[in-house]
Short mmCIF file of C-alpha atoms in Angstrom, two decimals:
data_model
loop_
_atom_site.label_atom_id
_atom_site.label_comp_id
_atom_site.label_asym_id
_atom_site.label_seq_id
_atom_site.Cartn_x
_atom_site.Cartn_y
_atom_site.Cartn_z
CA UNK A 1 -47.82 15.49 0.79
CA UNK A 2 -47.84 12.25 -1.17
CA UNK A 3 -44.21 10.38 -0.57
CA UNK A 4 -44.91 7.39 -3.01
CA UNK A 5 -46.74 8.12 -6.42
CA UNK A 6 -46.76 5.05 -8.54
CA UNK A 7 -48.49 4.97 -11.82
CA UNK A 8 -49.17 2.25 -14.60
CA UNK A 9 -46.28 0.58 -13.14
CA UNK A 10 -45.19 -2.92 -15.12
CA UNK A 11 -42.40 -4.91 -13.30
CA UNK A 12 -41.01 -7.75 -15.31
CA UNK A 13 -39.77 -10.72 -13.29
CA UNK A 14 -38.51 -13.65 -16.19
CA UNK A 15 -41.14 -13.72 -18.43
CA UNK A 16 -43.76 -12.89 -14.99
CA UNK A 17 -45.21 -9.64 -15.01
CA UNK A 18 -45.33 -9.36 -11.30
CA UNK A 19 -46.28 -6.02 -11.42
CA UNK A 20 -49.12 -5.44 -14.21
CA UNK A 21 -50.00 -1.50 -13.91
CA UNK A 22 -50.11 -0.80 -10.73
CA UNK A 23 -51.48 2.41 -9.37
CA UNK A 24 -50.33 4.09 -5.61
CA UNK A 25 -50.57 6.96 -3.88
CA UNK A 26 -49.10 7.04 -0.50
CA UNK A 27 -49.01 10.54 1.92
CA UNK A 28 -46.42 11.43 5.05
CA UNK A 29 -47.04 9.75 8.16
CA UNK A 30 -49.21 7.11 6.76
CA UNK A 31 -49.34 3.38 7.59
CA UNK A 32 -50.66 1.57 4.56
CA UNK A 33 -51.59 -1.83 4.72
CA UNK A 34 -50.49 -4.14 1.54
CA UNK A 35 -52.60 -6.40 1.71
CA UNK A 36 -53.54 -9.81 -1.12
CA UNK A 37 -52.86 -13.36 -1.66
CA UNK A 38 -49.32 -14.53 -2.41
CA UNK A 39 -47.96 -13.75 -5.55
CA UNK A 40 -50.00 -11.19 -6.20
CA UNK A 41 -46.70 -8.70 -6.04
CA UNK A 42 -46.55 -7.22 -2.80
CA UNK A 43 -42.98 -8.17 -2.48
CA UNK A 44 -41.96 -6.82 -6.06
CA UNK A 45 -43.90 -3.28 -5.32
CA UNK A 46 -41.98 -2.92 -2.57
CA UNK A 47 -38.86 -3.40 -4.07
CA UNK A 48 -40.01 -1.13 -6.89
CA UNK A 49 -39.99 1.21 -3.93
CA UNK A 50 -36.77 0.41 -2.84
CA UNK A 51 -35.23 0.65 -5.99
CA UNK A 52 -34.14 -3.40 -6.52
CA UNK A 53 -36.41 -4.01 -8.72
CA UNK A 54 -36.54 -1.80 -12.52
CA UNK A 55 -39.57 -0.83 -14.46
CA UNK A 56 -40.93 -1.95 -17.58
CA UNK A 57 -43.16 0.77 -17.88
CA UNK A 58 -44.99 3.61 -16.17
CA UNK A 59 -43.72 5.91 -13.48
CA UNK A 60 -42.72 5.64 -10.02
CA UNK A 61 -41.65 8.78 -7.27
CA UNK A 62 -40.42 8.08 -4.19
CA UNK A 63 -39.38 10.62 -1.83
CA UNK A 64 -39.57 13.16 -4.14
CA UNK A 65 -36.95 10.91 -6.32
CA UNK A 66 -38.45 10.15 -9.98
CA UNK A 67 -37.26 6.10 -10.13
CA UNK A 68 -36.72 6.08 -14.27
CA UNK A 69 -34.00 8.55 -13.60
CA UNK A 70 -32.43 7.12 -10.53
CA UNK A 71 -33.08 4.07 -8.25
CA UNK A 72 -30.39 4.86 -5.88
CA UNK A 73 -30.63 8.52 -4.93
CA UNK A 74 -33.73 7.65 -1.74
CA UNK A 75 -32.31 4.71 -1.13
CA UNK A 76 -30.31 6.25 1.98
CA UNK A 77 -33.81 7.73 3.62
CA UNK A 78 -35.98 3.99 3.37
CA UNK A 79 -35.14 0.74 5.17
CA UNK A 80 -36.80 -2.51 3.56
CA UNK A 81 -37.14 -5.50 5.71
CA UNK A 82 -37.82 -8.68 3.33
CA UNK A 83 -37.72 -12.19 4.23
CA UNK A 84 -33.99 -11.78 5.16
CA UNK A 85 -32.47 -10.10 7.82
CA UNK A 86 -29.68 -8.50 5.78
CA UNK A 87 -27.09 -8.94 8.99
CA UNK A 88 -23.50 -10.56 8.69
CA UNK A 89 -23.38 -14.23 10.57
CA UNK A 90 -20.14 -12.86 12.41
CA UNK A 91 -20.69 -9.75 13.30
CA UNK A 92 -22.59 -9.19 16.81
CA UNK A 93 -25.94 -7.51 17.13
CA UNK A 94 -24.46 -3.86 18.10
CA UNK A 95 -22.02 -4.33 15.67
CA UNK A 96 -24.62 -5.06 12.61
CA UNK A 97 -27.05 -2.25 13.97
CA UNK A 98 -23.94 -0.15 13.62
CA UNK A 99 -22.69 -0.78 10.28
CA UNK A 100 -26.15 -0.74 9.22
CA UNK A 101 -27.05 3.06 10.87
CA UNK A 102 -23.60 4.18 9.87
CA UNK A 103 -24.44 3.33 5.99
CA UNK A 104 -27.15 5.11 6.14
CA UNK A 105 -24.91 8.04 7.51
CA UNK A 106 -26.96 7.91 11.14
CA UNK A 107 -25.13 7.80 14.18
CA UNK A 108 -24.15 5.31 16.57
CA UNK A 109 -26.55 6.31 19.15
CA UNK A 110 -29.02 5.62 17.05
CA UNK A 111 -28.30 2.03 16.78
CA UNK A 112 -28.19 1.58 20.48
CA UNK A 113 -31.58 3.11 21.05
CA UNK A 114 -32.70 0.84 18.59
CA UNK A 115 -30.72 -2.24 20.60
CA UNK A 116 -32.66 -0.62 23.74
CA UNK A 117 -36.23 -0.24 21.99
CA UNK A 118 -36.08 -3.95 20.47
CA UNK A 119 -35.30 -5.53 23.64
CA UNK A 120 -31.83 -6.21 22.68
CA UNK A 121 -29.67 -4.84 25.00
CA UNK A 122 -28.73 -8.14 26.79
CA UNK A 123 -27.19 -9.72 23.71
CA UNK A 124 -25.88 -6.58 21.78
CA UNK A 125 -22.84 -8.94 22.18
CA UNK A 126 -23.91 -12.05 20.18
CA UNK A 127 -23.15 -12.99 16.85
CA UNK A 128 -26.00 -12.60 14.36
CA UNK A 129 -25.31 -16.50 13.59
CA UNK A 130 -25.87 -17.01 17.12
CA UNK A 131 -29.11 -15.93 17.49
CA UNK A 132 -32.72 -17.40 17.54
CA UNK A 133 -34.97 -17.12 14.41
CA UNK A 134 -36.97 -14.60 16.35
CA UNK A 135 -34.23 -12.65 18.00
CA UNK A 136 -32.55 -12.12 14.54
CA UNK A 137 -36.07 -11.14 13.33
CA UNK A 138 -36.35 -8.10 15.85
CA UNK A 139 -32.73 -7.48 14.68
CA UNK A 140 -33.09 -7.08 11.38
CA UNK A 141 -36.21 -4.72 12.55
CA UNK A 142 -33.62 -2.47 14.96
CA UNK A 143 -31.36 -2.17 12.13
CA UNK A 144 -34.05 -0.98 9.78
CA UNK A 145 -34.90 1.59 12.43
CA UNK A 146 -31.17 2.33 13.11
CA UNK A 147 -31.04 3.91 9.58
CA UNK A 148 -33.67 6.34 10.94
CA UNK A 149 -35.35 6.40 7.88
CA UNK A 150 -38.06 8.74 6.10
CA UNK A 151 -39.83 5.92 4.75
CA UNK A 152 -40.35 2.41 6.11
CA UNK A 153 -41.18 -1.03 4.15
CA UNK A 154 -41.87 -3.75 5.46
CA UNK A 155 -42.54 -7.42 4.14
CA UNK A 156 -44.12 -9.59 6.83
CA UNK A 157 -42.88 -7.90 9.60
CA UNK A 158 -45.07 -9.83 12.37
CA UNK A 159 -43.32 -13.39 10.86
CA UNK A 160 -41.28 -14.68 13.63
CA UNK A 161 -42.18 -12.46 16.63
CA UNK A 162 -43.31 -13.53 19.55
CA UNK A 163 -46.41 -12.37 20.86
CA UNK A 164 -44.56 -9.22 22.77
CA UNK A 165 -42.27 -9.01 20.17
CA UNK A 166 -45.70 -8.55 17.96
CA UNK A 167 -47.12 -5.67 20.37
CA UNK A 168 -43.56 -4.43 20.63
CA UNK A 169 -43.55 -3.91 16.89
CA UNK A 170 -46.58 -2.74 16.54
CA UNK A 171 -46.16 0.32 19.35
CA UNK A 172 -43.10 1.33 17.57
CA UNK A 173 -44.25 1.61 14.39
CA UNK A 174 -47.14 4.07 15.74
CA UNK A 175 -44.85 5.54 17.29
CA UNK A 176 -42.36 6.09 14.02
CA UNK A 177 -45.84 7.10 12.31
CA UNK A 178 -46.34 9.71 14.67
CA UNK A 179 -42.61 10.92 14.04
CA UNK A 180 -43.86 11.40 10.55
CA UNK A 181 -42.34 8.22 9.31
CA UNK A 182 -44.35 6.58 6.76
CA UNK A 183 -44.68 2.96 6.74
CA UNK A 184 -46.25 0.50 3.95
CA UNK A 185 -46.63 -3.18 5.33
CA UNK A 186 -47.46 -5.61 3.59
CA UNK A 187 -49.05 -8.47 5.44
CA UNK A 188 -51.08 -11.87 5.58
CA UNK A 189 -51.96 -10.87 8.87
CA UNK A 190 -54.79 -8.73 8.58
CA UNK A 191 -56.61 -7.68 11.58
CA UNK A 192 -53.19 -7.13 13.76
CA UNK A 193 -52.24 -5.23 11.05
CA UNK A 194 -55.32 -3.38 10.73
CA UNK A 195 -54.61 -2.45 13.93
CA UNK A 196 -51.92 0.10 13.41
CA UNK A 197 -52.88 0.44 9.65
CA UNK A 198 -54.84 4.03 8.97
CA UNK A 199 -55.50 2.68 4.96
CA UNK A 200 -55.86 -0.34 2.96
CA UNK A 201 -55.03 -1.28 0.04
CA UNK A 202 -55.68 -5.01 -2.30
CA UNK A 203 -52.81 -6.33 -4.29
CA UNK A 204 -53.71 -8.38 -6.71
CA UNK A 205 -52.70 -9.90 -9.59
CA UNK A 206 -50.19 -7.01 -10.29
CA UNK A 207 -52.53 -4.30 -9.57
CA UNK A 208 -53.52 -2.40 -6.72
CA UNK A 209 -57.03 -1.41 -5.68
CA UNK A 210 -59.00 0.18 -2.41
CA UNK A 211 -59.47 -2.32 0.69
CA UNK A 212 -62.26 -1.88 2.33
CA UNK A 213 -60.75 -1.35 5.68
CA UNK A 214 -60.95 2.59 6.63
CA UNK A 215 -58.48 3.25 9.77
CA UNK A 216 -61.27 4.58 13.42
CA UNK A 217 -61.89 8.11 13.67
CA UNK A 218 -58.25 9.83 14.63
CA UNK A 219 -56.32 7.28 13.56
CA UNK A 220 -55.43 8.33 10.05
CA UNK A 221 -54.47 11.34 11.75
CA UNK A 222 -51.99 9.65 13.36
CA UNK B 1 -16.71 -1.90 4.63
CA UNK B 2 -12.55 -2.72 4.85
CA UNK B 3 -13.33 -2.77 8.50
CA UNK B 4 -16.16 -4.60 8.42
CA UNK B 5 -14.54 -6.96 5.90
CA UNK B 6 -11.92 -7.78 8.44
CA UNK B 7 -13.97 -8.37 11.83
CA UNK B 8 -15.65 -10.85 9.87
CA UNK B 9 -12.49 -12.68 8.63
CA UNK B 10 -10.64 -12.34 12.10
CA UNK B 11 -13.72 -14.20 13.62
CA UNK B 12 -14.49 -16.89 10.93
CA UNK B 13 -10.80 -17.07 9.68
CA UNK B 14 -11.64 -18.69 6.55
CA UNK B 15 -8.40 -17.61 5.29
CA UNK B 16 -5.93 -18.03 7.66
CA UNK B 17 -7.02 -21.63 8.83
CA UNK B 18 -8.46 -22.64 5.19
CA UNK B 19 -6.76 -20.71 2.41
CA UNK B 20 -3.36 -20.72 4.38
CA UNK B 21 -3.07 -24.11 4.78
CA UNK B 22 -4.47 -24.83 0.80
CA UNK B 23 -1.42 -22.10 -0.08
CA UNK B 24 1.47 -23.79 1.82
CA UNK B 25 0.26 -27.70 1.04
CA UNK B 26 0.44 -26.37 -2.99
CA UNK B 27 4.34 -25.29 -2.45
CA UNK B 28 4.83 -28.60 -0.79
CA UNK B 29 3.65 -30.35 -3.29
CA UNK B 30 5.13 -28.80 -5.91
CA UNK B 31 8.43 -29.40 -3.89
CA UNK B 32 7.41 -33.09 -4.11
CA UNK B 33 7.02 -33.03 -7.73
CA UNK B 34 9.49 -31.23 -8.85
CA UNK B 35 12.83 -32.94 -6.23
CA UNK B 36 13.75 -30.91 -3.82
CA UNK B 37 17.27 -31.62 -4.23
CA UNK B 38 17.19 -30.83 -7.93
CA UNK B 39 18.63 -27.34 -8.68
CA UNK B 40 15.88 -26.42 -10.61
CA UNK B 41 13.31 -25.61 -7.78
CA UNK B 42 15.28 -22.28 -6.92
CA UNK B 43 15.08 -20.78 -10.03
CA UNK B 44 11.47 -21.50 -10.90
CA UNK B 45 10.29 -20.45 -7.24
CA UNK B 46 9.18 -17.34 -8.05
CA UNK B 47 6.81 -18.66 -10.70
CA UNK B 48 5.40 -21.56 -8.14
CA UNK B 49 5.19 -19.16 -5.68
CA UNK B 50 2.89 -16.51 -7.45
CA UNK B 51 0.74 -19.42 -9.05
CA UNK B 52 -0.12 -20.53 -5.47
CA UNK B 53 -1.13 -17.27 -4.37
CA UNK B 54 -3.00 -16.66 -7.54
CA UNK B 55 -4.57 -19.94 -6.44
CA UNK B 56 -4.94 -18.69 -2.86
CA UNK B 57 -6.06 -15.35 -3.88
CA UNK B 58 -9.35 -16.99 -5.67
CA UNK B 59 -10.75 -18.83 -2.40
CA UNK B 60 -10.04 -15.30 -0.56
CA UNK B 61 -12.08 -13.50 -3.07
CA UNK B 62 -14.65 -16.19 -3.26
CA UNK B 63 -15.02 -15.71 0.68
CA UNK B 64 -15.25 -11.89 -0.25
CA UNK B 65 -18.34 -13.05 -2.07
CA UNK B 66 -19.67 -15.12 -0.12
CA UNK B 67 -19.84 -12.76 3.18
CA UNK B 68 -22.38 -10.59 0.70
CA UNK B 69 -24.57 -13.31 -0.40
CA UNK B 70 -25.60 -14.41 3.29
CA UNK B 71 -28.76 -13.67 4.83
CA UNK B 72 -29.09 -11.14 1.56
CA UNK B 73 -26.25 -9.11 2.67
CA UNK B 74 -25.93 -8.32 -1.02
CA UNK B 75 -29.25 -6.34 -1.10
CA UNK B 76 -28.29 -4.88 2.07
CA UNK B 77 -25.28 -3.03 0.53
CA UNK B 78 -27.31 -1.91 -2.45
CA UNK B 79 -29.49 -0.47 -0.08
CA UNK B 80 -27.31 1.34 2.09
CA UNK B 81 -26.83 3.91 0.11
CA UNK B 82 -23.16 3.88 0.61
CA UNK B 83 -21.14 4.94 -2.69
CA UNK B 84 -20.43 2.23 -5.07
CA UNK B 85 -16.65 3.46 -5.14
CA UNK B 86 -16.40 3.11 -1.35
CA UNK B 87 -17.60 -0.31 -1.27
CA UNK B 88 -15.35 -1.39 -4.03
CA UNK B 89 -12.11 0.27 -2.19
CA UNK B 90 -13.57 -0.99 0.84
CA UNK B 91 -13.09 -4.82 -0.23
CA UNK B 92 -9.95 -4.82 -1.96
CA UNK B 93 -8.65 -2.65 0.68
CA UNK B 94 -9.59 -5.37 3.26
CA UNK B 95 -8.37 -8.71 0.32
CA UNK B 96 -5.60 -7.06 0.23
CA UNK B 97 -4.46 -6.71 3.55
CA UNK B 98 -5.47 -10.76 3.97
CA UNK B 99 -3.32 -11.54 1.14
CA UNK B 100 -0.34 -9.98 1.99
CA UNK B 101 -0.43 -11.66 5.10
CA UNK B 102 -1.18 -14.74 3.36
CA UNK B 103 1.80 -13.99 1.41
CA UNK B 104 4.09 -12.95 4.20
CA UNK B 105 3.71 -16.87 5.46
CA UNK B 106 3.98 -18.25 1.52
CA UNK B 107 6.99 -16.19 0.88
CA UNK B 108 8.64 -17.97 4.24
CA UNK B 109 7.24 -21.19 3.24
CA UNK B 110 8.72 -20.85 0.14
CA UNK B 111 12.38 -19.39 1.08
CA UNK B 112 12.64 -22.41 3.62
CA UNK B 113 11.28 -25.60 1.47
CA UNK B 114 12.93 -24.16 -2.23
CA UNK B 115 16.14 -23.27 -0.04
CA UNK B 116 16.39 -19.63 -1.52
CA UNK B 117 18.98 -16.86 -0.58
CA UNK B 118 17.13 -13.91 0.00
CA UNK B 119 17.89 -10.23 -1.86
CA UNK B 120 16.32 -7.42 -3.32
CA UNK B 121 13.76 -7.24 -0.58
CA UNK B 122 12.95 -3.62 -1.59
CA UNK B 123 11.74 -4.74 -5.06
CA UNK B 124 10.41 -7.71 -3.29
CA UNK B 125 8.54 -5.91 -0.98
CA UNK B 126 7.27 -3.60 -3.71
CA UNK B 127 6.34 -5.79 -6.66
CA UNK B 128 4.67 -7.89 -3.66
CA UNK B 129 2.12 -5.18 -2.77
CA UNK B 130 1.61 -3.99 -6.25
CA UNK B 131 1.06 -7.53 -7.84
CA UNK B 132 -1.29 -8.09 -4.60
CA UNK B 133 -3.77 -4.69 -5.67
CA UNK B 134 -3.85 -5.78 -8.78
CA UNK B 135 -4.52 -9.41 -8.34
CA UNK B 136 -7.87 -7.89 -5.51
CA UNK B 137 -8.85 -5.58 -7.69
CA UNK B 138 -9.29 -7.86 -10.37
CA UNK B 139 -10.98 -10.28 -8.21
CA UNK B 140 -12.80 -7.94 -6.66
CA UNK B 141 -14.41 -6.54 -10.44
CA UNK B 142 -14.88 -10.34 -11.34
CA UNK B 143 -16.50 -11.32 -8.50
CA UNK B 144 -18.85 -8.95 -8.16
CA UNK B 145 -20.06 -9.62 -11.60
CA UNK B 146 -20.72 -13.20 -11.09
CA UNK B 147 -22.00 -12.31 -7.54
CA UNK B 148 -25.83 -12.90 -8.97
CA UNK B 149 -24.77 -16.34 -10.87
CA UNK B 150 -25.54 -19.93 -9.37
CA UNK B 151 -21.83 -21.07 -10.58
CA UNK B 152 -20.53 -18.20 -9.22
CA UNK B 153 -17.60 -20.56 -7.79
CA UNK B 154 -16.17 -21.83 -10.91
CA UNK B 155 -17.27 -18.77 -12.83
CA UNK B 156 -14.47 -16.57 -10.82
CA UNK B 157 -11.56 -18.43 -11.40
CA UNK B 158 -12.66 -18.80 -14.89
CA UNK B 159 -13.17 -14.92 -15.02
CA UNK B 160 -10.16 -13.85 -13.16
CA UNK B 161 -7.19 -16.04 -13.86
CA UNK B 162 -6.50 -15.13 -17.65
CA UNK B 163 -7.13 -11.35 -16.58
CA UNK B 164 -4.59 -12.13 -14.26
CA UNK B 165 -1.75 -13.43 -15.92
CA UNK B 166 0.35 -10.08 -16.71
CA UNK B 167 0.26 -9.84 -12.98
CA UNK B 168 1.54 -13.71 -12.82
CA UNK B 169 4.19 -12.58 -15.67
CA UNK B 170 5.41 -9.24 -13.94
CA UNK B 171 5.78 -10.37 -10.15
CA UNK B 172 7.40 -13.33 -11.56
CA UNK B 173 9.67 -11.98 -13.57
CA UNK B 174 10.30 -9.05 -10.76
CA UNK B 175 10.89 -11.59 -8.13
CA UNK B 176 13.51 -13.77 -10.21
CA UNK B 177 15.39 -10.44 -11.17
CA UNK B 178 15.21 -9.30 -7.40
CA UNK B 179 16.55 -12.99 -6.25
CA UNK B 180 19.24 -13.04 -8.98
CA UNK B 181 20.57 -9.40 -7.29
CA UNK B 182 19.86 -7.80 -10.10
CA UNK B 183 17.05 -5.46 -8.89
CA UNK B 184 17.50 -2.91 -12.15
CA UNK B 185 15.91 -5.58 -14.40
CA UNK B 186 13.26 -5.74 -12.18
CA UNK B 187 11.53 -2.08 -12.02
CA UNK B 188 10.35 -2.39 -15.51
CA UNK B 189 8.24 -5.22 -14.14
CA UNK B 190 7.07 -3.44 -11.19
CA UNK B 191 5.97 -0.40 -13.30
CA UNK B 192 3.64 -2.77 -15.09
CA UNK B 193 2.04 -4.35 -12.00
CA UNK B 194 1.48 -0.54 -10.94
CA UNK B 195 -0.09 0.32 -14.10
CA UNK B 196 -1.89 -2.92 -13.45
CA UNK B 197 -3.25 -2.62 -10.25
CA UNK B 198 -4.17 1.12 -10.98
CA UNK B 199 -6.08 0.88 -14.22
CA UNK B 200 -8.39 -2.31 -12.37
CA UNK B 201 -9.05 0.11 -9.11
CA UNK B 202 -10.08 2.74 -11.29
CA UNK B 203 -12.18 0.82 -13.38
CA UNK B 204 -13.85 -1.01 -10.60
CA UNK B 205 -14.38 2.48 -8.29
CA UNK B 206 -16.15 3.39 -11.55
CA UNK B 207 -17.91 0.90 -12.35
CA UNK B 208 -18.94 -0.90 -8.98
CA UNK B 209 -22.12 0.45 -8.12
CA UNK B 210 -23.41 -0.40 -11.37
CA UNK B 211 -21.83 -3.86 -11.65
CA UNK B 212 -23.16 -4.64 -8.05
CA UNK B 213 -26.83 -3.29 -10.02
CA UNK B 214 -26.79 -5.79 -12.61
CA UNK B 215 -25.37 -8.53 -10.85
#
């Protein structure tokens, strides 16, 4: 069952077309590589996802919501981690993974477990402002998971980890795949993300085409 | 979000230990400017008074701002799927309760340095809170539209201050009625900073998930 359908989409940024008819098709469970040199508009296709981000033209569907009616209605089953980490300087760790899970209408528990699965357990009590650029990075990744959402997407996800915060990642988001999550990163990184990715895809220059990568034997079945 | 809104103040205390101080140093100076021993400083208190927390109430909504635009805490809340409505009632809810305390310390201030005999404090009390919805309401509608600009300080008070001034006119007048002892006068005044403060909280629950949109 296809959870993103994008077609001819045009995204206007200024006077950029960052998006120049882009084409997507993106099924349940799947983890789908974004891959392309920079600006070639993996961030904006993302956010077309999300919903930040309008169109000029074409269509976009995501989770069953049609995005020229409404941008807002899915917004509740995604999380989108971008460049920032969307947390409050002064509130502590627990307390942003809360607010965050409770937005999304989750419950508490889930943003412990994700405190407990991103290793943060030992400073749940420490102000977001407080924090490490890498610790604030698997933060902003526990509070994506906190929403426990349908659809996952991620922009540079691996930037700032450490190398066990990398395989940490990387397990949970298999993991969250096999939950029947689906998860679109879009990365410079390509062969840890090929790793985990079952599909490929090239962004470039405001269009998408087929990577050549094709996920090992079971793994698209993941 | 009111909740939220509040941890975040009661930790960083940008109001209390910046805003506060701004507030009370403005009736002091006006104090100084106008001669304290001149009789005319009681009888245009309640005007000085509501101008400095007008003043005030800008830096607290700028902070309101501010919190959202951190670490893109602003596309956060878009994303959250929370209700535009809720967010809006949310954030006045939580400006308001940091202005009237603001104003609980102003009003003191203000009794002691203008050397004011104190009466009416129902109407007081009253026109207080209603003048105090309206003003974070306002602010609170204002600043969320210039939340998106690069001059979004100076665009607020620019925004906010002439939508403001029936609030200015009406606590004003409602406090110098109160203080006289003749509360009566004053009601009329307090109706309109009612009618105030509701029409800007319905407008804004209406219209803040799309303002926060096209920000």
């Amino acid at each position: 069952m296809a959870i993103v359908t994008v077609r001819s989409a045009v995204c206007v940024l200024g006077q950029f077309p960052a998006l120049a008819g882009a084409d997507l098709t993106v099924d349940a469970g799947e983890i789908l590589l974004l891959a392309g040199p920079n600006g070639a508009g993996k961030t904006t296709l993302l956010r077309l996802l999300a919903g930040l981000v309008p169109l000029r033209s074409g269509s976009a569907s995501v989770l069953g919501v049609d995005l020229t009616v409404d941008c807002r209605a899915h917004r509740r089953r995604l999380s989108l981690i971008g460049h920032e980490t969307f947390c409050y300087d002064d509130l502590t760790v627990i307390e942003n993974l809360r607010f965050a899970a409770r937005a999304a209408g989750a419950r508490d528990e889930a943003a412990n477990f994700a405190a407990t699965r991103f290793g943060l357990g030992a400073i749940a009590d420490v102000r977001h402002a407080r924090l490490s650029a890498g610790q604030r990075r698997r933060l902003a990744l526990a509070a994506a998971l906190a929403r426990e959402p349908e659809l996952l997407l991620l922009d540079e996800p691996h930037a700032g980890l450490d190398a066990q915060g990398r395989d940490l990642l990387d397990s949970i988001l298999v993991a969250a795949s096999a939950d029947g999550v689906t998860v679109l990163v879009a990365s410079h990184e390509l062969d840890r993300a090929r790793s985990l990715a079952t599909r490929e895809v090239i962004v470039e220059q405001g269009v998408v085409r087929a990577g050549q990568f094709v996920a090992p034997a079971g793994r698209a079945a993941l | 979000m009111c909740a939220k809104d509040l941890r975040i103040e009661l930790r960083a205390r940008v109001v209390m230990a910046q805003v506060l101080p701004f507030g009370v140093l403005v009736l002091i100076l006006f104090a100084f400017t106008l001669d304290p021993n001149s009789a005319i400083l009681p009888r245009i208190a309640p005007g000085l008074f509501w101008i400095t927390v007008l003043l005030s109430s800008i830096l607290a909504v700028g902070r309101s701002i501010a919190v959202e635009a951190e670490h893109g805490a602003r596309d956060a809340l878009r994303l959250s799927g929370m209700d535009g409505g809720a967010i809006f009632l949310g954030k006045v809810a939580a400006v308001v309760v940091q202005l009237l305390a603001l104003e609980l310390v102003l009003i003191v201030a203000t009794f002691m340095l203008y050397s004011i005999d104190v009466r009416g404090l129902e109407v007081l009390v009253i026109a207080a809170i209603s003048a105090t919805i309206g003003i974070a309401s306002t602010g609170t509608v204002y600043g969320v539209l210039a939340s998106g600009a690069k001059v979004r300080e100076t665009l607020v008070p620019l925004l906010v201050l002439p939508i403001c001034a029936p609030v200015l006119l009406g606590a004003t007048k409602a406090f110098e009625s109160a203080l006289a002892g003749r509360s009566g006068e004053a009601w009329p005044w307090v109706q309109l900073l009612g009618a105030f403060g509701a029409l800007y909280l319905t407008v804004g629950f209406i219209a803040y998930g799309t303002l926060m949109e096209e920000a």
